Amino acid sequence: MTSHTATTPSYDQLPVIDLSAADRGPRDRALLHARLHSAAHDVGFFQLVGHGVTQDETDALLTAMRAFFALPEADRLALDNVGSPHFRGYTRTGDERTGGSRDWRDQLDIGAERPARVPGPGEPAYWWLQGPNQWPAALPELRTAALAWIDRLSAVAERLLRELLTAIGAPAGFYDPVFGAHAHPQLKLVRYPGSAGDGTDQGVGAHKDYGFLTLLLQDTVGGLQVQREDGRFHDVPPIPGAFVVNLGELLEVATNGYLLATNHRVVSPPGATERYSVPFFYNPRLDARIEPLPFPHAATAPGVTSDPANPLFAEYGYNELKGKLRAHPLAARRHHAVTPA
């Protein structure tokens, strides 16, 4: 069993986890597991280095991303996600909602490239989430870079999840069956255009992610804030080459609250300063039912955080559909006859 030692929290930076330590022998791997255990149990967030993603791979994505946001607005709006029943495509600044308030950012939502699946009679409505992406015809390199990023980060997240489960004494491959070829990863290419000009500073409102793991590539501008043990939101200073990793609600539910899904938000950059970020969401199959994780610390788990306004469902797809309907009210009304609260 991996030992777990809580450390005195420092709010100057999140814990830093070096995934490459898993390859450096038993002593380094044991230390990795102790640090990973502490970060996931005490904070729910950490910075990941040693992940193996190269600067060339990162530059290919960021170059294509910046080229996308430099396209004429008409070209971006041709991919408006209001036209997609699968919630794929472009969302203009202010059209997405978190906690009922507008997020001051624009973005391109991308997922696994698959044929549309229209739910048949009696089938769950979450199958609407499977479908094709929308790509700009003038920028074919964006499709190549984005889909390569999904594959690359899926592999990193798979490895990280197995090391995390090992770190808390659970079977490393316990959740392998809910991923595989039919997993439902997602990617957002996000631009924060600066402050809204009306006194609001919500780049994206406080929230938790509803999958397993999120790996965020952020630029040097900053603005990401994480709620720590003192109840306050603290800045996350960017570390070059690192991914900011947070645990999603599925891992909190799977461990009965032993692992944390933590509130986080983005404060808009000042003035006309732009901020770019790329969150990647490592999600299971839409029809996956997440079984409780067998692990030796289960008896000390405090229970899952209860939020009546945010019920969690046994099948993953219902959780994601709930989130999409709330976040994208225009697409929800057009395609799903839903007027979110």
PDB file of N, CA, C and O in Angstrom, residues 97 99-101 325-327 329 338-341:
ATOM      1  N   ARG A  97     -22.657  29.817 -20.912  1.00  0.00           N
ATOM      2  CA  ARG A  97     -23.055  30.160 -19.553  1.00  0.00           C
ATOM      3  C   ARG A  97     -22.407  29.206 -18.551  1.00  0.00           C
ATOM      4  O   ARG A  97     -22.282  28.007 -18.812  1.00  0.00           O
ATOM      5  N   GLY A  99     -22.993  28.684 -14.308  1.00  0.00           N
ATOM      6  CA  GLY A  99     -23.739  29.169 -13.154  1.00  0.00           C
ATOM      7  C   GLY A  99     -24.797  30.182 -13.537  1.00  0.00           C
ATOM      8  O   GLY A  99     -25.173  31.031 -12.722  1.00  0.00           O
ATOM      9  N   GLY A 100     -25.279  30.105 -14.770  1.00  0.00           N
ATOM     10  CA  GLY A 100     -26.323  31.013 -15.230  1.00  0.00           C
ATOM     11  C   GLY A 100     -25.816  32.339 -15.749  1.00  0.00           C
ATOM     12  O   GLY A 100     -26.592  33.129 -16.285  1.00  0.00           O
ATOM     13  N   SER A 101     -24.508  32.628 -15.605  1.00  0.00           N
ATOM     14  CA  SER A 101     -23.940  33.894 -16.064  1.00  0.00           C
ATOM     15  C   SER A 101     -23.066  33.667 -17.283  1.00  0.00           C
ATOM     16  O   SER A 101     -22.479  32.609 -17.459  1.00  0.00           O
ATOM     17  N   LEU A 325     -26.494  21.277 -21.990  1.00  0.00           N
ATOM     18  CA  LEU A 325     -27.768  21.980 -22.101  1.00  0.00           C
ATOM     19  C   LEU A 325     -27.752  23.281 -21.297  1.00  0.00           C
ATOM     20  O   LEU A 325     -28.330  24.290 -21.706  1.00  0.00           O
ATOM     21  N   ARG A 326     -27.078  23.267 -20.151  1.00  0.00           N
ATOM     22  CA  ARG A 326     -26.991  24.477 -19.342  1.00  0.00           C
ATOM     23  C   ARG A 326     -26.022  25.496 -19.936  1.00  0.00           C
ATOM     24  O   ARG A 326     -26.263  26.704 -19.903  1.00  0.00           O
ATOM     25  N   ALA A 327     -24.905  24.997 -20.455  1.00  0.00           N
ATOM     26  CA  ALA A 327     -23.853  25.893 -20.927  1.00  0.00           C
ATOM     27  C   ALA A 327     -24.181  26.538 -22.269  1.00  0.00           C
ATOM     28  O   ALA A 327     -23.731  27.653 -22.556  1.00  0.00           O
ATOM     29  N   PRO A 329     -27.384  27.430 -24.080  1.00  0.00           N
ATOM     30  CA  PRO A 329     -28.847  27.514 -24.150  1.00  0.00           C
ATOM     31  C   PRO A 329     -29.391  27.710 -25.557  1.00  0.00           C
ATOM     32  O   PRO A 329     -30.495  27.253 -25.852  1.00  0.00           O
ATOM     33  N   VAL A 338     -35.275  22.416 -25.246  1.00  0.00           N
ATOM     34  CA  VAL A 338     -34.999  22.620 -23.818  1.00  0.00           C
ATOM     35  C   VAL A 338     -34.680  24.094 -23.586  1.00  0.00           C
ATOM     36  O   VAL A 338     -33.926  24.699 -24.341  1.00  0.00           O
ATOM     37  N   THR A 339     -35.285  24.642 -22.557  1.00  0.00           N
ATOM     38  CA  THR A 339     -34.922  25.975 -22.105  1.00  0.00           C
ATOM     39  C   THR A 339     -34.273  25.823 -20.754  1.00  0.00           C
ATOM     40  O   THR A 339     -34.961  25.663 -19.725  1.00  0.00           O
ATOM     41  N   PRO A 340     -32.929  25.797 -20.702  1.00  0.00           N
ATOM     42  CA  PRO A 340     -32.259  25.558 -19.432  1.00  0.00           C
ATOM     43  C   PRO A 340     -32.572  26.636 -18.407  1.00  0.00           C
ATOM     44  O   PRO A 340     -32.820  27.789 -18.743  1.00  0.00           O
ATOM     45  N   ALA A 341     -32.528  26.227 -17.127  1.00  0.00           N
ATOM     46  CA  ALA A 341     -32.762  27.186 -16.059  1.00  0.00           C
ATOM     47  C   ALA A 341     -31.595  28.160 -15.975  1.00  0.00           C
ATOM     48  O   ALA A 341     -30.472  27.829 -16.286  1.00  0.00           O
TER      49      ALA A 341
END
